[in-house]
PDB file of C-alpha atoms in Angstrom:
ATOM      1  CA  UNK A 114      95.890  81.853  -8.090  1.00 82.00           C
ATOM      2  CA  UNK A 115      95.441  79.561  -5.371  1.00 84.00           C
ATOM      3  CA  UNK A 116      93.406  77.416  -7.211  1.00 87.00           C
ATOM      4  CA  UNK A 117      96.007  77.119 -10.473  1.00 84.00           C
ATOM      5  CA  UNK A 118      98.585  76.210  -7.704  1.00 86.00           C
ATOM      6  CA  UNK A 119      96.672  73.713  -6.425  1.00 86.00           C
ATOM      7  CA  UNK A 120      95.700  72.035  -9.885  1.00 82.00           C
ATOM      8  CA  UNK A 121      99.134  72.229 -11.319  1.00 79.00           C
ATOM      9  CA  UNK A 122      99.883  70.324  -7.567  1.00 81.00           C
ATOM     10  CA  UNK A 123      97.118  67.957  -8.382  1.00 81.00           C
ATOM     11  CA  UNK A 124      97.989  67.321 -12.285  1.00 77.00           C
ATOM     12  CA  UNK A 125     101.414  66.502 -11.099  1.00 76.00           C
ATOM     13  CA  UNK A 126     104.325  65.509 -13.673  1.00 73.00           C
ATOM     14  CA  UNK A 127     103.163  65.171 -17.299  1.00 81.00           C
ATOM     15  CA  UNK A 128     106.998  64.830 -19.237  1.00 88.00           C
ATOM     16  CA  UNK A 129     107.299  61.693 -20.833  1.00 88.00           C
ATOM     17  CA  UNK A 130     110.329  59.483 -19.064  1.00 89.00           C
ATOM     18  CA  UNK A 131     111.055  58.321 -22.617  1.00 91.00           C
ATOM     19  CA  UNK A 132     113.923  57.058 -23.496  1.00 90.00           C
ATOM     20  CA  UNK A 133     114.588  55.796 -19.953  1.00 90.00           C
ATOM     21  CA  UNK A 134     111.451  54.466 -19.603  1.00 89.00           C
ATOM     22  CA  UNK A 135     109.461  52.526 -23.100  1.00 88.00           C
ATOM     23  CA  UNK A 136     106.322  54.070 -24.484  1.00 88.00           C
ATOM     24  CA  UNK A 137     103.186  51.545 -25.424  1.00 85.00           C
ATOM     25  CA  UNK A 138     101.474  53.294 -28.415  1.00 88.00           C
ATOM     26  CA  UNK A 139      98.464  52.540 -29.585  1.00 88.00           C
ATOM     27  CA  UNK A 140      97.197  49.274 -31.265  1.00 88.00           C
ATOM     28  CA  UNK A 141      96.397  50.785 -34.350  1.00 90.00           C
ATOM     29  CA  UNK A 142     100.181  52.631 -35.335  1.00 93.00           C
ATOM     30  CA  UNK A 143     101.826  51.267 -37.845  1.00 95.00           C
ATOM     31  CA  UNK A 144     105.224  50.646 -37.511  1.00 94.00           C
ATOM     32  CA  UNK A 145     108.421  49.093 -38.466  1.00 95.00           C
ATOM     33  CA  UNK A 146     106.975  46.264 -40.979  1.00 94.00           C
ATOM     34  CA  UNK A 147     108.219  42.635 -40.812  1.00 93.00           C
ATOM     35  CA  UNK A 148     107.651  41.400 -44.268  1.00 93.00           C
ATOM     36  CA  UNK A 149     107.935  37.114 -44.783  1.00 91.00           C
ATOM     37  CA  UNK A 150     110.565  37.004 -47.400  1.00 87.00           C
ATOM     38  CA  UNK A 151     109.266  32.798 -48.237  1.00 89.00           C
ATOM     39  CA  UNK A 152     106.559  34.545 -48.877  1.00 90.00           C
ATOM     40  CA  UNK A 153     103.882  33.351 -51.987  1.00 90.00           C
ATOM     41  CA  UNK A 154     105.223  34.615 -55.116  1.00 92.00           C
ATOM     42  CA  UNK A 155     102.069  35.419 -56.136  1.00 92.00           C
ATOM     43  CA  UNK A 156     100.570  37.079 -53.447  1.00 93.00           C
ATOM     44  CA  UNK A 157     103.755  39.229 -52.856  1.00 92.00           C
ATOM     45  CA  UNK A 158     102.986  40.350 -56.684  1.00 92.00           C
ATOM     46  CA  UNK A 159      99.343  40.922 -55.859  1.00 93.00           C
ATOM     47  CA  UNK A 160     100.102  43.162 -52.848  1.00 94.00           C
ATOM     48  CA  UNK A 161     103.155  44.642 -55.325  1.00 94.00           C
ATOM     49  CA  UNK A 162     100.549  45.693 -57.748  1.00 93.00           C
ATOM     50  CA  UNK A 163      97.923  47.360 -55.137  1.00 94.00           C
ATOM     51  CA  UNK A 164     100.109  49.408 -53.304  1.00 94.00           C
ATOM     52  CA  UNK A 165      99.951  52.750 -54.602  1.00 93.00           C
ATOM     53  CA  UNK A 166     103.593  53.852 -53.464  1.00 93.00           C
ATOM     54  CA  UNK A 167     104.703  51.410 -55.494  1.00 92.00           C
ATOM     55  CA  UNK A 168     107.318  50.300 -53.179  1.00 93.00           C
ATOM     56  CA  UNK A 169     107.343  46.892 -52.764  1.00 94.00           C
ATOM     57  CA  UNK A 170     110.111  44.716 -55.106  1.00 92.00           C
ATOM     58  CA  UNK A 171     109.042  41.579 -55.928  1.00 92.00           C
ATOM     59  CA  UNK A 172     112.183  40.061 -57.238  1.00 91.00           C
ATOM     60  CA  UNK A 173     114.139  41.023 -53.617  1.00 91.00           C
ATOM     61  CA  UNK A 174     110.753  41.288 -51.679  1.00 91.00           C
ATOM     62  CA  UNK A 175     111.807  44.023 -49.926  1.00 93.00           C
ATOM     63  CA  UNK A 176     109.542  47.751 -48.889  1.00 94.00           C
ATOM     64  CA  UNK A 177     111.122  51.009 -49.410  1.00 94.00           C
ATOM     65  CA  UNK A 178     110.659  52.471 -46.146  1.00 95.00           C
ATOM     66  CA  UNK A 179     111.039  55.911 -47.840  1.00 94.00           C
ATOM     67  CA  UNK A 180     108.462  55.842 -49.629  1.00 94.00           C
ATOM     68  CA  UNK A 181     105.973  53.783 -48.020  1.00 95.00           C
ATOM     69  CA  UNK A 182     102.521  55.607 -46.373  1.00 95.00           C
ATOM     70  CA  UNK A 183     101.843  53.247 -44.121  1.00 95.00           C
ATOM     71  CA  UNK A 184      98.317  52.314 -45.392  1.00 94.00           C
ATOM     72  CA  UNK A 185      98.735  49.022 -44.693  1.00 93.00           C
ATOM     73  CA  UNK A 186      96.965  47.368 -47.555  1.00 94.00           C
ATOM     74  CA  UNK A 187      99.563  45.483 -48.046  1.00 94.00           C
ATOM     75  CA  UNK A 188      98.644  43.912 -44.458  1.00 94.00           C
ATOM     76  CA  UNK A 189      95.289  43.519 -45.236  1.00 93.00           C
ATOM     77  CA  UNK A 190      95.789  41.872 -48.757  1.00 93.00           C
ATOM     78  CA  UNK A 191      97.999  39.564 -47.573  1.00 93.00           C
ATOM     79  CA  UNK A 192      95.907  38.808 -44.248  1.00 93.00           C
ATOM     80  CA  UNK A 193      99.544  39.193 -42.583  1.00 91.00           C
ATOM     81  CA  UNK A 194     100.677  36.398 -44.516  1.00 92.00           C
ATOM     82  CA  UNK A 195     103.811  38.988 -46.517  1.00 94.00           C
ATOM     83  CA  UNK A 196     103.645  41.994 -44.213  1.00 94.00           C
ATOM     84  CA  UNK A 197     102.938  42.744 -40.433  1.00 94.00           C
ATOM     85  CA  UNK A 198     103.232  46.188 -39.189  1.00 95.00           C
ATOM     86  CA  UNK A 199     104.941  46.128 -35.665  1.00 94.00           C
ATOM     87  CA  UNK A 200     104.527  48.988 -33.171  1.00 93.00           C
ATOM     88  CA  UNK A 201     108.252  49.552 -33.745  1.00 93.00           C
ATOM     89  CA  UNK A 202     108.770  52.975 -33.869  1.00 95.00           C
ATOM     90  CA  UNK A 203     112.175  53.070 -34.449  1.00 94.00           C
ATOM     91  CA  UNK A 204     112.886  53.737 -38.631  1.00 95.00           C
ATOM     92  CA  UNK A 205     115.488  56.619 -38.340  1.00 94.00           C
ATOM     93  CA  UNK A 206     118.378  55.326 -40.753  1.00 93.00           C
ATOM     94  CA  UNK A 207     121.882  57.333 -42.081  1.00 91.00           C
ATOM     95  CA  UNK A 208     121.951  55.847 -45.173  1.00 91.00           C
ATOM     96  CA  UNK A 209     118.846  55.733 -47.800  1.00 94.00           C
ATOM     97  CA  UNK A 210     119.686  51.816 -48.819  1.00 93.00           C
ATOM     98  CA  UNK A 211     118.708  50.479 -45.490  1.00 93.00           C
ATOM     99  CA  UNK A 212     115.423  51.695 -45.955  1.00 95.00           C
ATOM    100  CA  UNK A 213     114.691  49.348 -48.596  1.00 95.00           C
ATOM    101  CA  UNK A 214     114.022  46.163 -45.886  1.00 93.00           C
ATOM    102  CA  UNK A 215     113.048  43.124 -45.051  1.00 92.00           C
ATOM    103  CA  UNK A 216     112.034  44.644 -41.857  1.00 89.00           C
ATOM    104  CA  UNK A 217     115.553  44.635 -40.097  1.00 89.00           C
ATOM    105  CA  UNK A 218     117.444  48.164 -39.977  1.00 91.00           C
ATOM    106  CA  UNK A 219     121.008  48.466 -38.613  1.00 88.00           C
ATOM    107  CA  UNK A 220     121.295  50.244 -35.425  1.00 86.00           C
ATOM    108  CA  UNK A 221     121.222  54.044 -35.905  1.00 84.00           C
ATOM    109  CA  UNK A 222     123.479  54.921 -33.070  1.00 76.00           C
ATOM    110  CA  UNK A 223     126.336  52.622 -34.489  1.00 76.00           C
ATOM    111  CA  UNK A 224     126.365  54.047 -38.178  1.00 71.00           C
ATOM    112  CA  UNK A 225     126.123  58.213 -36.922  1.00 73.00           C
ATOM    113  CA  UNK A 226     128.761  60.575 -37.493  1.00 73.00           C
ATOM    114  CA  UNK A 227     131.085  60.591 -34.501  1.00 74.00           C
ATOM    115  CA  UNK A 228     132.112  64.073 -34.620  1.00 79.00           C
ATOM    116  CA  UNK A 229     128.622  65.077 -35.384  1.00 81.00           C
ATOM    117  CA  UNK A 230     128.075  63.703 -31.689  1.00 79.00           C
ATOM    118  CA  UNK A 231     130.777  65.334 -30.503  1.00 82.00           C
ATOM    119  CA  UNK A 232     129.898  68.875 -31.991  1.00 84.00           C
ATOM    120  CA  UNK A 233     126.116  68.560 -31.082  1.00 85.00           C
ATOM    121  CA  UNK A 234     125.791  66.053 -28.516  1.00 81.00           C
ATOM    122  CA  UNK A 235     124.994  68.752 -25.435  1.00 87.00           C
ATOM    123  CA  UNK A 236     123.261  71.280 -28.027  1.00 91.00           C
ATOM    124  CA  UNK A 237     121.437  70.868 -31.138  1.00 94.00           C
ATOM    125  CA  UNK A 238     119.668  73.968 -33.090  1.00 94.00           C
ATOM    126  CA  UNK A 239     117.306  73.229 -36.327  1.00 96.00           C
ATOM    127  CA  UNK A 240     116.036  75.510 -39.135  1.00 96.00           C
ATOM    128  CA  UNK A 241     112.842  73.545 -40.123  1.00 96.00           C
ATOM    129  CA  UNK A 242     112.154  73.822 -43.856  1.00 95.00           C
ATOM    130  CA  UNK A 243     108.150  73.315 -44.770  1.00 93.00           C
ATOM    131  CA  UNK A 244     109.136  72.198 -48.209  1.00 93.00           C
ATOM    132  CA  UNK A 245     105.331  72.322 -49.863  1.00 91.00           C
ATOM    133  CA  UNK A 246     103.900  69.664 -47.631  1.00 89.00           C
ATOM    134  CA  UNK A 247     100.258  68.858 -46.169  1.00 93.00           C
ATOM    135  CA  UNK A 248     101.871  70.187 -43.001  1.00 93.00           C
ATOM    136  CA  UNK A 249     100.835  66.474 -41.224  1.00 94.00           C
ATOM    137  CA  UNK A 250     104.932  66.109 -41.083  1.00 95.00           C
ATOM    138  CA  UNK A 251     105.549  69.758 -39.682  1.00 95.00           C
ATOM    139  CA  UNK A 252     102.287  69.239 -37.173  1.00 95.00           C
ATOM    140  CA  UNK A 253     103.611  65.814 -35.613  1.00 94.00           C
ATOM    141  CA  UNK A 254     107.371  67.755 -35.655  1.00 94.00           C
ATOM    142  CA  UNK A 255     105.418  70.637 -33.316  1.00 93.00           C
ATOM    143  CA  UNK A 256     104.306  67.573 -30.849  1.00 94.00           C
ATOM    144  CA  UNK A 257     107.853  67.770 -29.704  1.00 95.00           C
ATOM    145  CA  UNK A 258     107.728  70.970 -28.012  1.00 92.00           C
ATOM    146  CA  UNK A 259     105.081  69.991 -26.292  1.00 92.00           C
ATOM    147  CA  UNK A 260     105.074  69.226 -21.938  1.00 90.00           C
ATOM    148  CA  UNK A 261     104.531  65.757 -23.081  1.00 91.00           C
ATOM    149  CA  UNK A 262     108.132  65.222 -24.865  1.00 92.00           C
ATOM    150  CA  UNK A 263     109.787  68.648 -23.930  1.00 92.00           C
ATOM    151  CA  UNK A 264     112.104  68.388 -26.570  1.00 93.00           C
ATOM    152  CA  UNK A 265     114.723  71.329 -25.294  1.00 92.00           C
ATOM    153  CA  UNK A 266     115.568  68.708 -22.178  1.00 93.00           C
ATOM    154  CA  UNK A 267     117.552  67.315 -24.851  1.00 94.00           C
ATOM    155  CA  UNK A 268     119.476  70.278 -25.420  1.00 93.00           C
ATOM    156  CA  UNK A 269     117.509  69.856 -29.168  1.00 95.00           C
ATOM    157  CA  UNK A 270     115.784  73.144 -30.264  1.00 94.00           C
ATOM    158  CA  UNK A 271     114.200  74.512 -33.458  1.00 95.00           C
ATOM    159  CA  UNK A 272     114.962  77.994 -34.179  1.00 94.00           C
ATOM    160  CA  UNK A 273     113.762  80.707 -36.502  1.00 94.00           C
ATOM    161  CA  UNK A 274     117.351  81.836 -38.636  1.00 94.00           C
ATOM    162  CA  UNK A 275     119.373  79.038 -40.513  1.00 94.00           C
ATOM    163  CA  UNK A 276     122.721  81.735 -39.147  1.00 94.00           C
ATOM    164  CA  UNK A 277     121.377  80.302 -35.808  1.00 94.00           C
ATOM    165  CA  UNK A 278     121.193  76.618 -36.717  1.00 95.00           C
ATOM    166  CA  UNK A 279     123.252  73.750 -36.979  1.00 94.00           C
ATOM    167  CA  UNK A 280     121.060  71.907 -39.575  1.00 94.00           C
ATOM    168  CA  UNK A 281     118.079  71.715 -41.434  1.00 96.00           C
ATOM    169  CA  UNK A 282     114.877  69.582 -41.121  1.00 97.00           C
ATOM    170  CA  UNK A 283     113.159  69.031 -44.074  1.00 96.00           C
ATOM    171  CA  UNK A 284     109.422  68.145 -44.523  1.00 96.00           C
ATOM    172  CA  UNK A 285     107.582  67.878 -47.630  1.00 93.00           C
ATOM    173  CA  UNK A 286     108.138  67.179 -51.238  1.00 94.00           C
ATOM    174  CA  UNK A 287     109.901  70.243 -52.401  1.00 94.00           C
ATOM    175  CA  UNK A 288     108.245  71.652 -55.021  1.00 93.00           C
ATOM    176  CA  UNK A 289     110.247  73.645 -58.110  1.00 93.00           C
ATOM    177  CA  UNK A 290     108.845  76.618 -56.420  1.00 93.00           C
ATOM    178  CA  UNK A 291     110.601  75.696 -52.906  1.00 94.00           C
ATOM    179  CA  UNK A 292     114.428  74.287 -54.977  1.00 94.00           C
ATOM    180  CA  UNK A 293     116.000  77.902 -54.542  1.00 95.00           C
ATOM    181  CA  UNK A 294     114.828  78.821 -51.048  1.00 94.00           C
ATOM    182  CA  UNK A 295     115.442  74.996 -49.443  1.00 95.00           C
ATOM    183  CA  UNK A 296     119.011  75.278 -51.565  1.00 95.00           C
ATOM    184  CA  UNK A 297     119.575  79.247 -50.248  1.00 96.00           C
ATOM    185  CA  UNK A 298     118.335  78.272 -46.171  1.00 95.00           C
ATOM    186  CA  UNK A 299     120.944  75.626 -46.456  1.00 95.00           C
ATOM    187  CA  UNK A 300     123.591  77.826 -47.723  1.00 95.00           C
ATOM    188  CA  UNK A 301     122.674  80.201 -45.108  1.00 96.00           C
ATOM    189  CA  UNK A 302     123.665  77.596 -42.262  1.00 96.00           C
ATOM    190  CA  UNK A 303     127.419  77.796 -41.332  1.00 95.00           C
ATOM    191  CA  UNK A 304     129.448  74.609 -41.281  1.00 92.00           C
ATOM    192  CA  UNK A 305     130.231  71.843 -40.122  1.00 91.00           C
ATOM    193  CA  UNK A 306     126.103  71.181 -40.844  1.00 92.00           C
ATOM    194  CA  UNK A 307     123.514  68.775 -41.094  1.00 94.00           C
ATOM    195  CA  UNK A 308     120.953  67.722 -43.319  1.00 96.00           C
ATOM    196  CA  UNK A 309     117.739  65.866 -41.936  1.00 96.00           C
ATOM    197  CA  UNK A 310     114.813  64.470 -44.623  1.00 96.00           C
ATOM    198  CA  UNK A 311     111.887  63.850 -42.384  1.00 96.00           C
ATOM    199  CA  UNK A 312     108.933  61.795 -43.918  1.00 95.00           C
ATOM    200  CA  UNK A 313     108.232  60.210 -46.889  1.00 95.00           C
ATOM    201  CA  UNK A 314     108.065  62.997 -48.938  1.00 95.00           C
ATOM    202  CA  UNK A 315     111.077  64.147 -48.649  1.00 96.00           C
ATOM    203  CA  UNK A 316     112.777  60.904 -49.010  1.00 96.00           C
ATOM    204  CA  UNK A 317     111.436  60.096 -52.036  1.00 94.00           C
ATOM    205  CA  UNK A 318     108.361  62.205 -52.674  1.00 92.00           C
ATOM    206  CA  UNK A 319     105.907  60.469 -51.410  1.00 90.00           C
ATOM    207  CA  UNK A 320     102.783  60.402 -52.843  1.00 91.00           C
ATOM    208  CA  UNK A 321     103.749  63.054 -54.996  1.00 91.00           C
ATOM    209  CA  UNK A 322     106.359  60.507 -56.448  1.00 88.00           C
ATOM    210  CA  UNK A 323     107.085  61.078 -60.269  1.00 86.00           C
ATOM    211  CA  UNK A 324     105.490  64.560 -60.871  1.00 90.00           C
ATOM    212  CA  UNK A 325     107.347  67.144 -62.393  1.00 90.00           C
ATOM    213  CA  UNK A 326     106.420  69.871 -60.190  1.00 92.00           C
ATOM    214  CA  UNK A 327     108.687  68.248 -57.356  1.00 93.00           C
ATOM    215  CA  UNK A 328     112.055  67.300 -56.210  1.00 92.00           C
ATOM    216  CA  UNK A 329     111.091  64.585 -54.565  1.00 85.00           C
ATOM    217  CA  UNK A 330     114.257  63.186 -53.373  1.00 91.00           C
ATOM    218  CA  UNK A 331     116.176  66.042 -51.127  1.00 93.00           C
ATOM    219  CA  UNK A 332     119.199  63.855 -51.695  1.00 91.00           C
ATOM    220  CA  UNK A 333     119.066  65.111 -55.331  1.00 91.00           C
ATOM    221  CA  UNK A 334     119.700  68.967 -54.140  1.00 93.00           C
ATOM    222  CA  UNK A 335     122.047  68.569 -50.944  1.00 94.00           C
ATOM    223  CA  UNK A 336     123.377  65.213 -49.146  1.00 94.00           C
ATOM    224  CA  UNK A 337     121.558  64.075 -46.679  1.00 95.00           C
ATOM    225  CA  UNK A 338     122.636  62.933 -43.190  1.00 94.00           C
ATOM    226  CA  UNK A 339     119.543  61.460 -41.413  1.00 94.00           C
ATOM    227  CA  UNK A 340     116.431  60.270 -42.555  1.00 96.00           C
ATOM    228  CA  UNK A 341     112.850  59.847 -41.294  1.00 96.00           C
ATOM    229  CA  UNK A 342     110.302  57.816 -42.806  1.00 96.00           C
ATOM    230  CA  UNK A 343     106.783  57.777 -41.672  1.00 95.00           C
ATOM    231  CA  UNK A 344     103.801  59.919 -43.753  1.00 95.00           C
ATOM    232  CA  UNK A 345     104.008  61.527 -41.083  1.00 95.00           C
ATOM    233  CA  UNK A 346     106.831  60.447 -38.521  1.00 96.00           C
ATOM    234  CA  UNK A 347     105.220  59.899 -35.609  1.00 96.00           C
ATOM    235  CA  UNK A 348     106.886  62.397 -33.011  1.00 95.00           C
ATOM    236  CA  UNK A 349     108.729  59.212 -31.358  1.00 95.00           C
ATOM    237  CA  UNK A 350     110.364  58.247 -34.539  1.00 96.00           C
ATOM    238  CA  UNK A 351     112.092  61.654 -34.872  1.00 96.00           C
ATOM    239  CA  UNK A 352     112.709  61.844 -31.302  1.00 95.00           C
ATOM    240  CA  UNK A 353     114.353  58.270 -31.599  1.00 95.00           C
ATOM    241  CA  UNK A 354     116.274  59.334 -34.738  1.00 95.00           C
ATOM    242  CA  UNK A 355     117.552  62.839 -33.078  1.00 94.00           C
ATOM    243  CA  UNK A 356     118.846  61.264 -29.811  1.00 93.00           C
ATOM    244  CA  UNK A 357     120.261  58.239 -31.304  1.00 92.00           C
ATOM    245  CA  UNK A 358     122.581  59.962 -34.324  1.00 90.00           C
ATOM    246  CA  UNK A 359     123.451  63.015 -32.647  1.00 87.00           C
ATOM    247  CA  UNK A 360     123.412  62.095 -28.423  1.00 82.00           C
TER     248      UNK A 360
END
């Protein structure tokens, strides 16, 4: 016992001083993009016709954030000539048009709800829905619980009845097979409620985009108040998007 005491002694404080203090990921995330909009006409088109989201317009030369992977082909086509990836990790929007970007989002905090902030500003409780993804989305979501980001400090919790929540968080695609119960868990959450879309795949359906087997956009079923693109978010960007719409 001893011994525990005096590691836990030694180990010290492990929490993460985030947001009062910035976080330096690591060289290889891929963040927020910055995309050159005097970019090459034909090199945006090349980079336009390799991605295999498909979300790059050429005509406004603009990425849909909600459906982008992050691959970063498009980087490495273009030899960072039409796209950069930053180590921004900032993406969490309220309304799906600003995700389509030049790489410039509006400030989250200024377009929330106020009286969402004023209902769940000291305490926040989640349902998370596992809407038929790879899980990657629901595993980085987990990270939050963690020592590292402790995300109860925040008054933020996820919890295991929808009668106990004030929202849902929705990962994955949403297959046909998951339209009732995502439709009936929402139900089941008394108002005034929230709807989060976390990922790509719920945005838009990721890579799944344009089967029939999926919903694809959770927008289509119930409106959406937050989303969170990233395949998956990395646990900063939904920690970003969480204390800046609803703190």
């Amino acid at each position: 016992m001893l011994k525990v005491i005096k590691n836990r002694l030694e180990q010290g404080h492990r929490t993460s001083r985030y947001p009062k203090e910035e976080i330096q990921l690591y060289k290889r995330f891929r963040g927020l993009p910055k995309v050159d909009s005097k970019c090459d006409a034909a090199l945006v088109k090349r980079c336009a016709d390799a991605c295999p989201q498909e979300c790059i317009d050429t005509n406004t030369r603009k990425i849909d954030l909600g459906r982008c992977v992050f691959c970063g082909l498009c980087e490495t086509l273009s030899e960072g000539r039409f796209v950069q990836f930053s180590q921004n990790f900032e993406m969490g929007t309220s309304n799906r048009d600003d995700l389509f970007t030049h790489g410039d989002l509006p400030a989250l905090a200024e377009h929330s709800k106020k009286h969402f902030k004023k209902l769940f500003g000291r305490s926040l409780q989640l349902r998370q829905i596992s809407a038929a993804g790879c899980n990657a989305c629901e595993a980085d979501t987990n990270v939050l619980n963690t020592p590292f980001f402790d995300l109860q400090r925040f008054g933020i919790q996820f919890v295991a009845s929808p009668r106990h929540a004030d929202g849902i968080h929705v990962t994955g695609p949403i297959s046909e097979n998951m339209r009732q119960a995502t439709i009936t868990t929402w139900e089941a959450v008394p108002s005034p409620k929230v709807v989060i879309a976390s990922g790509a795949c719920a945005i838009s359906g990721g890579p799944f985009y344009g089967s029939d087997e999926i919903v694809g956009d959770l927008n289509k079923l119930i409106p959406v108040d937050l989303y969170i693109p990233g395949c998956p978010p990395h646990p900063l960007t939904t920690l970003h998007a969480l204390l800046n719409y609803f703190k």
